[in-house]
Short mmCIF file of C-alpha atoms and ligand atoms in Angstrom, two decimals:
data_model
loop_
_atom_site.label_atom_id
_atom_site.label_comp_id
_atom_site.label_asym_id
_atom_site.label_seq_id
_atom_site.Cartn_x
_atom_site.Cartn_y
_atom_site.Cartn_z
CA UNK D 1 18.64 -29.50 -26.84
CA UNK D 2 20.62 -29.32 -23.60
CA UNK D 3 19.17 -26.54 -21.47
CA UNK D 4 20.03 -25.14 -18.04
CA UNK D 5 17.36 -23.18 -16.20
CA UNK D 6 18.74 -21.12 -13.33
CA UNK D 7 16.33 -20.49 -10.47
CA UNK D 8 13.72 -23.03 -9.44
CA UNK D 9 11.12 -20.49 -8.43
CA UNK D 10 7.77 -20.25 -10.06
CA UNK D 11 8.96 -19.29 -13.57
CA UNK D 12 12.03 -21.54 -13.53
CA UNK D 13 10.17 -24.65 -12.39
CA UNK D 14 7.40 -24.28 -14.93
CA UNK D 15 9.86 -23.45 -17.72
CA UNK D 16 12.12 -26.39 -16.88
CA UNK D 17 9.26 -28.88 -16.61
CA UNK D 18 7.71 -27.70 -19.89
CA UNK D 19 11.02 -27.78 -21.79
CA UNK D 20 11.45 -31.36 -20.62
CA UNK D 21 7.98 -32.17 -21.95
CA UNK D 22 9.01 -30.65 -25.29
CA UNK D 23 11.81 -33.23 -25.44
CA UNK D 24 14.79 -31.18 -24.21
CA UNK D 25 17.28 -32.28 -21.55
CA UNK D 26 16.98 -29.87 -18.66
CA UNK D 27 19.12 -29.12 -15.62
CA UNK D 28 17.31 -26.97 -13.12
CA UNK D 29 19.80 -25.06 -10.99
CA UNK D 30 19.21 -23.52 -7.58
CA UNK D 31 21.45 -22.48 -4.72
CA UNK D 32 18.91 -23.46 -2.08
CA UNK D 33 19.90 -26.98 -0.96
CA UNK D 34 16.65 -27.55 0.90
CA UNK D 35 14.63 -26.75 -2.20
CA UNK D 36 16.78 -29.08 -4.30
CA UNK D 37 16.38 -31.86 -1.78
CA UNK D 38 12.61 -31.38 -1.73
CA UNK D 39 12.46 -31.42 -5.53
CA UNK D 40 14.63 -34.52 -5.66
CA UNK D 41 12.28 -36.16 -3.16
CA UNK D 42 9.35 -35.54 -5.44
CA UNK D 43 7.88 -32.55 -3.63
CA UNK D 44 6.35 -29.73 -5.66
CA UNK D 45 6.81 -26.41 -3.85
CA UNK D 46 4.10 -24.46 -5.69
CA UNK D 47 0.43 -25.04 -6.38
CA UNK D 48 0.25 -25.19 -10.16
CA UNK D 49 -1.99 -27.35 -12.32
CA UNK D 50 -0.16 -30.06 -14.34
CA UNK D 51 3.21 -29.21 -12.76
CA UNK D 52 3.28 -32.24 -10.43
CA UNK D 53 2.59 -34.63 -13.29
CA UNK D 54 5.20 -33.04 -15.58
CA UNK D 55 7.85 -33.21 -12.84
CA UNK D 56 6.84 -36.77 -12.09
CA UNK D 57 6.99 -37.66 -15.79
CA UNK D 58 10.51 -36.31 -16.30
CA UNK D 59 12.21 -36.64 -12.93
CA UNK D 60 15.31 -38.84 -13.29
CA UNK D 61 14.86 -38.66 -17.02
CA UNK D 62 14.85 -35.38 -18.91
CA UNK D 63 14.96 -33.14 -15.87
CA UNK D 64 17.67 -33.03 -13.23
CA UNK D 65 18.14 -30.74 -10.24
CA UNK D 66 21.54 -29.34 -9.38
CA UNK D 67 23.29 -26.79 -7.18
CA UNK D 68 26.27 -26.52 -9.50
CA UNK D 69 25.69 -23.63 -11.90
CA UNK D 70 29.07 -23.87 -13.59
CA UNK D 71 28.73 -27.59 -14.33
CA UNK D 72 25.18 -27.03 -15.61
CA UNK D 73 26.41 -24.21 -17.87
CA UNK D 74 29.22 -26.33 -19.27
CA UNK D 75 26.77 -29.14 -20.00
CA UNK D 76 24.24 -26.90 -21.79
CA UNK D 77 23.87 -25.11 -25.10
CA UNK D 78 21.39 -22.60 -23.70
CA UNK D 79 21.15 -21.14 -20.20
CA UNK D 80 17.88 -19.55 -19.12
CA UNK D 81 18.14 -17.13 -16.20
CA UNK D 82 14.92 -17.24 -14.21
CA UNK D 83 15.99 -15.87 -10.83
CA UNK D 84 14.01 -13.33 -8.83
CA UNK D 85 14.06 -9.59 -9.49
CA UNK D 86 12.27 -8.24 -6.39
CA UNK D 87 11.39 -4.55 -6.19
CA UNK D 88 13.66 -2.22 -4.25
CA UNK D 89 12.37 0.63 -2.06
CA UNK D 90 12.15 2.95 -5.05
CA UNK D 91 10.23 0.45 -7.18
CA UNK D 92 12.92 -0.55 -9.61
CA UNK D 93 13.88 -4.19 -9.91
CA UNK D 94 16.75 -5.52 -7.81
CA UNK D 95 19.06 -7.07 -10.40
CA UNK D 96 21.70 -8.39 -8.04
CA UNK D 97 20.64 -12.05 -8.42
CA UNK D 98 20.77 -11.77 -12.20
CA UNK D 99 24.18 -10.14 -11.98
CA UNK D 100 25.63 -12.83 -9.72
CA UNK D 101 24.35 -15.57 -12.06
CA UNK D 102 25.93 -13.78 -15.05
CA UNK D 103 29.23 -13.55 -13.17
CA UNK D 104 29.24 -17.22 -12.26
CA UNK D 105 28.22 -18.39 -15.72
CA UNK D 106 31.12 -16.48 -17.18
CA UNK D 107 33.72 -18.91 -15.83
CA UNK D 108 31.96 -21.87 -17.45
CA UNK D 109 31.44 -20.69 -21.02
CA UNK D 110 33.73 -23.10 -22.82
CA UNK D 111 31.94 -23.20 -26.19
CA UNK D 112 29.21 -21.21 -27.96
CA UNK D 113 26.18 -20.67 -25.72
CA UNK D 114 23.07 -18.55 -25.66
CA UNK D 115 22.27 -16.91 -22.34
CA UNK D 116 18.59 -16.08 -22.09
CA UNK D 117 16.99 -13.71 -19.63
CA UNK D 118 13.60 -15.03 -18.65
CA UNK D 119 13.09 -13.02 -15.46
CA UNK D 120 11.08 -9.83 -15.79
CA UNK D 121 13.81 -7.27 -16.22
CA UNK D 122 14.25 -3.62 -17.15
CA UNK D 123 15.33 -2.62 -20.62
CA UNK D 124 19.08 -2.91 -21.24
CA UNK D 125 19.43 -5.91 -18.89
CA UNK D 126 20.61 -8.02 -21.83
CA UNK D 127 23.41 -5.52 -22.42
CA UNK D 128 24.36 -5.59 -18.77
CA UNK D 129 24.49 -9.39 -18.78
CA UNK D 130 26.71 -9.29 -21.86
CA UNK D 131 28.98 -6.71 -20.19
CA UNK D 132 29.27 -8.66 -16.93
CA UNK D 133 30.08 -11.92 -18.71
CA UNK D 134 32.70 -10.25 -20.92
CA UNK D 135 34.10 -8.26 -17.98
CA UNK D 136 34.72 -11.56 -16.21
CA UNK D 137 36.95 -12.78 -18.97
CA UNK D 138 34.69 -14.59 -21.48
CA UNK D 139 35.40 -14.17 -25.17
CA UNK D 140 32.38 -12.24 -26.60
CA UNK D 141 32.44 -14.50 -29.68
CA UNK D 142 31.52 -17.45 -27.46
CA UNK D 143 28.07 -16.32 -26.40
CA UNK D 144 25.03 -14.22 -27.17
CA UNK D 145 22.39 -12.87 -24.83
CA UNK D 146 18.71 -13.15 -25.68
CA UNK D 147 15.56 -11.96 -23.97
CA UNK D 148 12.61 -14.36 -23.82
CA UNK D 149 9.90 -12.85 -21.61
CA UNK D 150 7.32 -15.13 -20.06
CA UNK D 151 3.60 -14.43 -20.02
CA UNK D 152 2.65 -17.10 -17.51
CA UNK D 153 -0.34 -16.64 -15.28
CA UNK D 154 -0.31 -18.38 -11.93
CA UNK D 155 -2.74 -21.26 -11.86
CA UNK D 156 -2.52 -21.82 -15.61
CA UNK D 157 1.23 -21.38 -16.09
CA UNK D 158 1.82 -24.80 -17.65
CA UNK D 159 -0.88 -24.41 -20.29
CA UNK D 160 0.15 -20.77 -20.83
CA UNK D 161 3.66 -22.05 -21.57
CA UNK D 162 2.61 -24.89 -23.86
CA UNK D 163 -0.28 -23.08 -25.58
CA UNK D 164 0.93 -19.47 -25.68
CA UNK D 165 -0.70 -16.66 -27.68
CA UNK D 166 2.80 -15.90 -28.91
CA UNK D 167 6.43 -16.55 -28.07
CA UNK D 168 8.64 -13.46 -27.96
CA UNK D 169 12.37 -13.80 -28.48
CA UNK D 170 14.55 -10.70 -28.45
CA UNK D 171 17.90 -11.46 -29.95
CA UNK D 172 20.40 -9.57 -32.06
CA UNK D 173 22.43 -12.34 -33.78
CA UNK D 174 21.26 -14.94 -36.31
CA UNK D 175 23.03 -17.89 -34.67
CA UNK D 176 21.27 -17.33 -31.36
CA UNK D 177 17.95 -16.72 -33.16
CA UNK D 178 18.30 -20.08 -34.89
CA UNK D 179 18.93 -21.87 -31.59
CA UNK D 180 15.95 -20.18 -29.95
CA UNK D 181 13.75 -21.18 -32.90
CA UNK D 182 14.90 -24.75 -32.36
CA UNK D 183 14.09 -24.63 -28.64
CA UNK D 184 10.51 -23.69 -29.39
CA UNK D 185 10.10 -25.69 -32.62
CA UNK D 186 8.15 -28.51 -30.88
CA UNK D 187 5.45 -25.86 -30.32
CA UNK D 188 5.76 -23.72 -33.45
CA UNK D 189 5.83 -26.76 -35.76
CA UNK D 190 2.79 -28.23 -34.01
CA UNK D 191 4.71 -31.46 -33.17
CA UNK D 192 3.92 -31.26 -29.47
CA UNK D 193 0.18 -30.97 -30.04
CA UNK D 194 0.03 -34.29 -31.87
CA UNK D 195 1.67 -36.20 -29.05
CA UNK D 196 -0.34 -38.77 -27.11
CA UNK D 197 0.59 -37.41 -23.67
CA UNK D 198 0.53 -33.70 -24.48
CA UNK D 199 -1.00 -31.55 -21.73
CA UNK D 200 -4.60 -30.97 -22.86
CA UNK D 201 -5.34 -27.95 -25.00
CA UNK D 202 -7.30 -25.21 -23.23
CA UNK D 203 -10.41 -23.78 -24.89
CA UNK D 204 -9.72 -21.09 -27.45
CA UNK D 205 -5.96 -21.79 -27.63
CA UNK D 206 -4.71 -21.12 -31.15
CA UNK D 207 -2.14 -23.63 -32.33
CA UNK D 208 0.58 -23.55 -33.40
CA UNK D 209 1.74 -20.32 -31.76
CA UNK D 210 3.66 -17.64 -33.59
CA UNK D 211 7.26 -16.94 -32.68
CA UNK D 212 8.04 -13.24 -32.79
CA UNK D 213 11.69 -12.34 -33.13
CA UNK D 214 12.55 -8.80 -32.06
CA UNK D 215 15.55 -6.86 -30.86
CA UNK D 216 16.52 -7.59 -27.24
CA UNK D 217 15.36 -4.13 -26.11
CA UNK D 218 11.98 -4.53 -27.82
CA UNK D 219 11.41 -7.88 -26.09
CA UNK D 220 12.14 -6.31 -22.73
CA UNK D 221 9.65 -3.52 -23.41
CA UNK D 222 7.04 -6.00 -24.69
CA UNK D 223 6.99 -7.71 -21.31
CA UNK D 224 6.58 -4.49 -19.32
CA UNK D 225 4.09 -2.97 -21.72
CA UNK D 226 1.93 -6.14 -21.85
CA UNK D 227 1.57 -6.33 -18.08
CA UNK D 228 1.02 -2.58 -17.76
CA UNK D 229 -1.67 -2.71 -20.44
CA UNK D 230 -3.49 -5.60 -18.76
CA UNK D 231 -3.35 -3.85 -15.38
CA UNK D 232 -4.62 -0.70 -17.08
CA UNK D 233 -7.56 -2.66 -18.52
CA UNK D 234 -8.48 -3.87 -15.02
CA UNK D 235 -8.18 -0.40 -13.47
CA UNK D 236 -10.17 1.06 -16.35
CA UNK D 237 -13.03 -1.35 -15.84
CA UNK D 238 -12.90 -0.81 -12.08
CA UNK D 239 -13.25 2.93 -12.65
CA UNK D 240 -16.17 2.29 -15.02
CA UNK D 241 -17.71 0.00 -12.35
CA UNK D 242 -17.62 2.85 -9.84
CA UNK D 243 -19.47 5.10 -12.27
CA UNK D 244 -21.98 2.31 -12.92
CA UNK D 245 -22.68 2.13 -9.19
CA UNK D 246 -23.33 5.86 -9.07
CA UNK D 247 -25.78 5.89 -11.99
CA UNK D 248 -27.44 2.53 -11.33
CA UNK D 249 -25.98 0.85 -14.43
CA UNK D 250 -24.76 -2.73 -14.53
CA UNK D 251 -21.05 -3.10 -15.31
CA UNK D 252 -21.56 -6.64 -16.61
CA UNK D 253 -23.85 -5.35 -19.34
CA UNK D 254 -21.46 -2.49 -19.99
CA UNK D 255 -18.51 -4.89 -20.34
CA UNK D 256 -20.50 -7.11 -22.65
CA UNK D 257 -21.09 -4.05 -24.80
CA UNK D 258 -17.47 -2.92 -24.67
CA UNK D 259 -15.80 -6.31 -24.89
CA UNK D 260 -17.62 -7.45 -28.02
CA UNK D 261 -15.77 -4.74 -29.93
CA UNK D 262 -12.99 -6.90 -31.34
CA UNK D 263 -10.57 -4.00 -30.97
CA UNK D 264 -11.08 -4.12 -27.21
CA UNK D 265 -11.87 -7.77 -26.49
CA UNK D 266 -13.69 -9.27 -23.50
CA UNK D 267 -10.77 -10.53 -21.43
CA UNK D 268 -9.34 -8.76 -18.41
CA UNK D 269 -12.48 -6.69 -18.13
CA UNK D 270 -13.68 -8.16 -14.84
CA UNK D 271 -14.20 -5.61 -12.12
CA UNK D 272 -13.44 -6.53 -8.54
CA UNK D 273 -11.36 -5.51 -5.57
CA UNK D 274 -8.32 -4.81 -7.73
CA UNK D 275 -5.39 -6.75 -9.10
CA UNK D 276 -2.67 -8.28 -6.94
CA UNK D 277 -0.02 -10.96 -7.25
CA UNK D 278 3.69 -11.07 -7.71
CA UNK D 279 3.69 -9.50 -11.17
CA UNK D 280 1.32 -6.62 -11.88
CA UNK D 281 2.07 -4.50 -8.79
CA UNK D 282 5.83 -5.07 -9.10
CA UNK D 283 5.99 -4.73 -12.88
CA UNK D 284 4.04 -1.49 -12.91
CA UNK D 285 6.43 0.04 -10.40
CA UNK D 286 9.38 -1.23 -12.41
CA UNK D 287 8.03 0.11 -15.71
CA UNK D 288 7.35 3.47 -14.10
CA UNK D 289 10.94 3.48 -12.78
CA UNK D 290 12.29 2.63 -16.24
CA UNK D 291 10.24 5.44 -17.81
CA UNK D 292 11.46 7.89 -15.19
CA UNK D 293 15.05 6.90 -15.78
CA UNK D 294 14.78 7.64 -19.48
CA UNK D 295 13.05 10.95 -18.81
CA UNK D 296 9.43 10.02 -19.57
CA UNK D 297 6.78 10.94 -17.04
CA UNK D 298 4.40 7.97 -17.45
CA UNK D 299 1.59 9.37 -15.33
CA UNK D 300 -0.94 6.94 -16.76
CA UNK D 301 0.78 4.19 -14.76
CA UNK D 302 0.44 6.22 -11.53
CA UNK D 303 -3.26 6.44 -12.18
CA UNK D 304 -3.58 2.69 -12.84
CA UNK D 305 -1.94 2.05 -9.46
CA UNK D 306 -4.05 4.68 -7.70
CA UNK D 307 -7.35 3.30 -9.04
CA UNK D 308 -6.28 -0.20 -8.00
CA UNK D 309 -5.66 0.87 -4.42
CA UNK D 310 -8.83 2.94 -4.30
CA UNK D 311 -10.83 -0.10 -5.43
CA UNK D 312 -9.96 -1.90 -2.21
CA UNK D 313 -10.78 1.10 -0.05
CA UNK D 314 -14.08 1.45 -1.89
CA UNK D 315 -15.00 -2.14 -1.08
CA UNK D 316 -14.17 -1.54 2.57
CA UNK D 317 -16.46 1.49 2.57
CA UNK D 318 -19.14 -0.72 1.06
CA UNK D 319 -18.78 -3.25 3.88
CA UNK D 320 -19.03 -0.43 6.37
CA UNK D 321 -22.08 1.08 4.69
CA UNK D 322 -23.89 -2.26 4.78
CA UNK D 323 -22.94 -3.25 8.33
CA UNK D 324 -22.94 0.26 9.80
CA UNK D 325 -20.28 -0.45 12.44
CA UNK D 326 -17.45 -2.92 12.12
CA UNK D 327 -16.09 -3.42 15.63
CA UNK D 328 -17.00 -6.89 16.88
CA UNK D 329 -18.77 -7.92 13.66
CA UNK D 330 -18.22 -11.51 12.61
CA UNK D 331 -17.35 -11.86 8.94
CA UNK D 332 -17.12 -15.07 6.93
CA UNK D 333 -14.37 -14.47 4.39
CA UNK D 334 -14.15 -16.62 1.27
CA UNK D 335 -10.78 -16.27 -0.41
CA UNK D 336 -7.31 -15.16 0.62
CA UNK D 337 -5.23 -15.84 -2.52
CA UNK D 338 -4.65 -12.96 -4.92
CA UNK D 339 -6.79 -14.79 -7.47
CA UNK D 340 -8.44 -18.19 -7.90
CA UNK D 341 -6.45 -21.32 -8.68
CA UNK D 342 -3.32 -20.43 -6.72
CA UNK D 343 -1.97 -20.51 -3.17
CA UNK D 344 -0.10 -17.25 -3.76
CA UNK D 345 -0.94 -14.41 -1.39
CA UNK D 346 1.62 -11.88 -2.56
CA UNK D 347 -0.01 -8.44 -2.81
CA UNK D 348 -3.34 -10.19 -2.46
CA UNK D 349 -6.16 -7.63 -2.29
CA UNK D 350 -8.14 -10.24 -0.33
CA UNK D 351 -5.50 -10.51 2.36
CA UNK D 352 -4.95 -6.75 2.50
CA UNK D 353 -8.68 -6.30 3.03
CA UNK D 354 -8.77 -8.95 5.75
CA UNK D 355 -5.95 -7.18 7.58
CA UNK D 356 -7.76 -3.86 7.27
CA UNK D 357 -10.99 -5.39 8.60
CA UNK D 358 -9.08 -6.89 11.53
CA UNK D 359 -7.64 -3.46 12.33
CA UNK D 360 -11.22 -2.17 12.36
CA UNK D 361 -12.06 -4.75 15.02
CA UNK D 362 -13.91 -7.36 12.93
CA UNK D 363 -13.77 -11.03 13.84
CA UNK D 364 -12.86 -12.98 10.74
CA UNK D 365 -13.45 -16.61 9.92
CA UNK D 366 -11.68 -17.27 6.62
CA UNK D 367 -11.53 -20.09 4.14
CA UNK D 368 -9.44 -20.52 1.01
CA UNK D 369 -9.03 -23.79 -0.89
CA UNK D 370 -5.24 -23.42 -1.20
CA UNK D 371 -3.82 -20.30 0.41
CA UNK D 372 -4.61 -20.78 4.10
CA UNK D 373 -1.18 -21.94 5.25
CA UNK D 374 0.53 -19.02 3.59
CA UNK D 375 -2.09 -16.58 4.83
CA UNK D 376 -1.75 -17.89 8.41
CA UNK D 377 1.99 -17.35 8.27
CA UNK D 378 1.66 -13.84 6.84
CA UNK D 379 -1.02 -12.78 9.32
CA UNK D 380 0.80 -14.21 12.32
CA UNK D 381 3.67 -11.87 11.57
CA UNK D 382 1.44 -8.82 11.96
CA UNK D 383 -1.41 -9.81 14.23
CA UNK D 384 -3.36 -12.98 14.69
CA UNK D 385 -6.02 -11.74 17.06
CA UNK D 386 -9.44 -11.76 15.51
CA UNK D 387 -8.96 -14.37 12.82
CA UNK D 388 -9.72 -18.03 12.63
CA UNK D 389 -9.62 -20.40 9.69
CA UNK D 390 -12.38 -22.72 8.56
CA UNK D 391 -12.37 -26.10 6.83
CA UNK D 392 -14.93 -25.15 4.21
CA UNK D 393 -16.98 -22.14 3.04
CA UNK D 394 -20.03 -23.01 5.15
CA UNK D 395 -17.99 -23.28 8.31
CA UNK D 396 -16.48 -19.87 7.51
CA UNK D 397 -19.97 -18.44 7.11
CA UNK D 398 -21.31 -19.96 10.34
CA UNK D 399 -22.91 -17.31 12.51
CA UNK D 400 -21.57 -14.52 10.30
CA UNK D 401 -22.98 -11.01 10.24
CA UNK D 402 -21.99 -11.02 6.56
CA UNK D 403 -20.11 -13.17 4.07
CA UNK D 404 -17.39 -11.55 1.95
CA UNK D 405 -16.25 -13.16 -1.31
CA UNK D 406 -12.75 -11.89 -2.00
CA UNK D 407 -11.13 -14.37 -4.42
CA UNK D 408 -12.56 -15.68 -7.69
CA UNK D 409 -12.25 -19.41 -6.91
CA UNK D 410 -14.55 -21.58 -9.04
CA UNK D 411 -15.56 -23.34 -5.84
CA UNK D 412 -17.04 -20.09 -4.52
CA UNK D 413 -19.14 -19.58 -7.65
CA UNK D 414 -20.99 -22.86 -7.12
CA UNK D 415 -21.86 -22.79 -3.43
CA UNK D 416 -24.98 -24.47 -2.12
CA UNK D 417 -26.84 -21.24 -1.42
CA UNK D 418 -29.44 -22.86 0.81
CA UNK D 419 -26.73 -24.30 2.99
CA UNK D 420 -24.96 -20.94 3.07
CA UNK D 421 -28.22 -19.25 4.02
CA UNK D 422 -28.66 -21.68 6.92
CA UNK D 423 -25.10 -21.08 8.14
CA UNK D 424 -25.11 -17.29 8.42
CA UNK D 425 -26.56 -15.13 11.16
CA UNK D 426 -27.67 -12.46 8.71
CA UNK D 427 -28.15 -13.23 5.01
CA UNK D 428 -25.80 -10.59 3.68
CA UNK D 429 -23.19 -11.29 1.00
CA UNK D 430 -20.67 -8.74 -0.23
CA UNK D 431 -19.09 -10.13 -3.35
CA UNK D 432 -15.84 -8.46 -4.40
CA UNK D 433 -15.56 -10.67 -7.48
CA UNK D 434 -19.09 -10.64 -8.95
CA UNK D 435 -19.42 -14.42 -8.86
CA UNK D 436 -23.22 -14.48 -8.57
CA UNK D 437 -26.24 -13.26 -10.38
CA UNK D 438 -27.92 -10.73 -8.04
CA UNK D 439 -31.43 -12.05 -8.81
CA UNK D 440 -30.39 -15.61 -7.85
CA UNK D 441 -28.97 -14.39 -4.59
CA UNK D 442 -32.12 -12.47 -3.80
CA UNK D 443 -34.24 -15.52 -4.65
CA UNK D 444 -32.23 -17.43 -2.03
CA UNK D 445 -33.01 -14.79 0.54
CA UNK D 446 -29.75 -12.85 0.51
CA UNK D 447 -29.08 -9.17 0.39
CA UNK D 448 -26.33 -9.12 -2.15
CA UNK D 449 -23.81 -6.38 -2.90
CA UNK D 450 -21.28 -6.72 -5.68
CA UNK D 451 -19.03 -4.43 -7.75
CA UNK D 452 -20.49 -2.12 -10.38
CA UNK D 453 -23.95 -3.68 -10.27
CA UNK D 454 -27.06 -2.50 -8.44
CA UNK D 455 -27.36 -4.23 -5.07
CA UNK D 456 -30.06 -6.90 -4.69
CA UNK D 457 -31.57 -6.14 -1.33
CA UNK D 458 -34.32 -8.11 0.30
CA UNK D 459 -36.61 -6.55 2.91
CA UNK D 460 -34.05 -4.04 3.95
CA UNK D 461 -35.54 -0.83 2.70
CA UNK D 462 -33.67 1.20 5.24
CA UNK D 463 -30.38 -0.40 4.39
CA UNK D 464 -31.07 0.00 0.69
CA UNK D 465 -31.36 3.75 1.06
CA UNK D 466 -28.08 3.96 2.94
CA UNK D 467 -26.29 1.66 0.48
CA UNK D 468 -27.66 3.62 -2.47
CA UNK D 469 -26.43 6.85 -0.95
CA UNK D 470 -23.00 5.31 -0.36
CA UNK D 471 -22.84 4.05 -3.94
CA UNK D 472 -23.65 7.49 -5.23
C1 UDX E 1 0.03 -11.86 -14.77
C2 UDX E 1 -0.04 -11.83 -16.31
O1 UDX E 1 -1.36 -12.17 -16.72
C3 UDX E 1 0.99 -12.77 -16.93
O2 UDX E 1 0.96 -12.64 -18.34
C4 UDX E 1 2.36 -12.38 -16.39
O3 UDX E 1 3.36 -13.23 -16.90
C5 UDX E 1 2.37 -12.43 -14.87
O4 UDX E 1 1.36 -11.57 -14.37
P1 UDX E 1 -0.83 -13.44 -12.81
O5 UDX E 1 -0.20 -12.47 -11.87
O6 UDX E 1 -0.61 -14.89 -12.59
O7 UDX E 1 -0.36 -13.14 -14.33
O8 UDX E 1 -2.40 -13.22 -12.74
P2 UDX E 1 -3.57 -12.69 -13.68
O9 UDX E 1 -4.44 -13.82 -14.04
O10 UDX E 1 -3.06 -11.85 -14.77
O11 UDX E 1 -4.36 -11.79 -12.63
C6 UDX E 1 -3.71 -10.70 -11.96
C7 UDX E 1 -4.66 -10.03 -11.00
O12 UDX E 1 -5.66 -9.31 -11.71
C8 UDX E 1 -5.41 -10.97 -10.05
O13 UDX E 1 -5.43 -10.38 -8.76
C9 UDX E 1 -6.80 -11.04 -10.63
O14 UDX E 1 -7.78 -11.31 -9.67
C10 UDX E 1 -6.96 -9.64 -11.24
N1 UDX E 1 -7.89 -9.58 -12.38
C11 UDX E 1 -7.60 -10.24 -13.54
C12 UDX E 1 -9.01 -8.78 -12.28
O15 UDX E 1 -9.27 -8.16 -11.25
N2 UDX E 1 -9.82 -8.68 -13.37
C13 UDX E 1 -9.58 -9.34 -14.55
O16 UDX E 1 -10.38 -9.18 -15.50
C14 UDX E 1 -8.43 -10.14 -14.63
#
């Protein structure tokens, strides 16, 4: 099929590249000339596994980049809108980019087309898009609006797209439903998975995926409710982890016991320093705003947000309780991205903690496998005194009063512990992501503090008492 994808941000790029790999002809539209030039020159603006090879595979073939939205609309049967919907001051999503795309598309609808909202949007957006397009003079018979929420995680967005748990399409008319079925048929029929150059199947992916057709409003709610539920799962387990710390239980064992109940499931039950990223924090605020607007006081969401913020403060208290005073302390920080596998630092709990520690007077030496450039830029806007960046984890740990693990990079879970031990000034590790087994850390001579598990403290009886008191 001939598809236009509007917006070459994270969702748009991945969507466009994957549609091309499914055999569709894609025009990726953006109004940022610099971005288009970079894409045309073969640059890949985001750190995402398999994306460079998909773009390389289809550049100059099935995927083209363009600044001309009207021409792209005329040339396509389906237009996916994947532009940003940043939060406003009050938390609701700013829909002005979506609106301006709808307005511009309107002038180019010269035959039947399906306009699909892919951005995360509040309920009724599809109706607004329809209204704007009609208001600008398009015959309503010539188009339909569908909602096709994405469930892409950063770092695994390409495989999430090609091996999804489900595909949700919210659409009210049969003609548009048929076209959307066709768009995804390479996946739902299993055709893609038999191809020689298909992106490899991740463990546990069920193929072929199910396509769920719903009303447009239901699809919009599915997106908000899915993200809110996942964030709630994380906040829930973080709250349980805090109780585990108080009673001396081990949250890992608790999660094993909870997660094996098939009604609950083991995923998204990892405690830590809280969720971050460009989606959960923003989507929770947006869902809360939607609920408020329709007169529902969704206080559960407030609590999810509150627990998430408290989780970071709790970790900071833990650092303080272990190190006693913070001013002048040298900390080796491993991780700045909001999670492993990405260079994204938006709402990163790791970065927020680093900034807090800097305010407290700590000297930070940080390392992240992918997010350092972005972190440097973000920190330089606030304050760059007290932070330096290292070339590897051991350099970050050199001479440190303590090492803090703040992002769940695989690389940080397989460190050479003897080398780390040699690098530090004091063998203290505070792990905000529970990457290590406490007994292993102790065997390597570390005092090890994690989240929701009893600390493993070596020859620090005094410290143990203080830390225990703090945990309680
Ligand atoms: C999320 C959703 O998973 C995805 O479906 C949606 O389309 C976009 O938002 P993403 O933001 O890429 O994806 O990251 P995700 O892997 O969901 O992690 C979000 C945050 O939660 C990260 O900060 C991560 O560290 C944290 N997390 C995740 C936990 O603290 N514990 C967990 O068990 C899982």
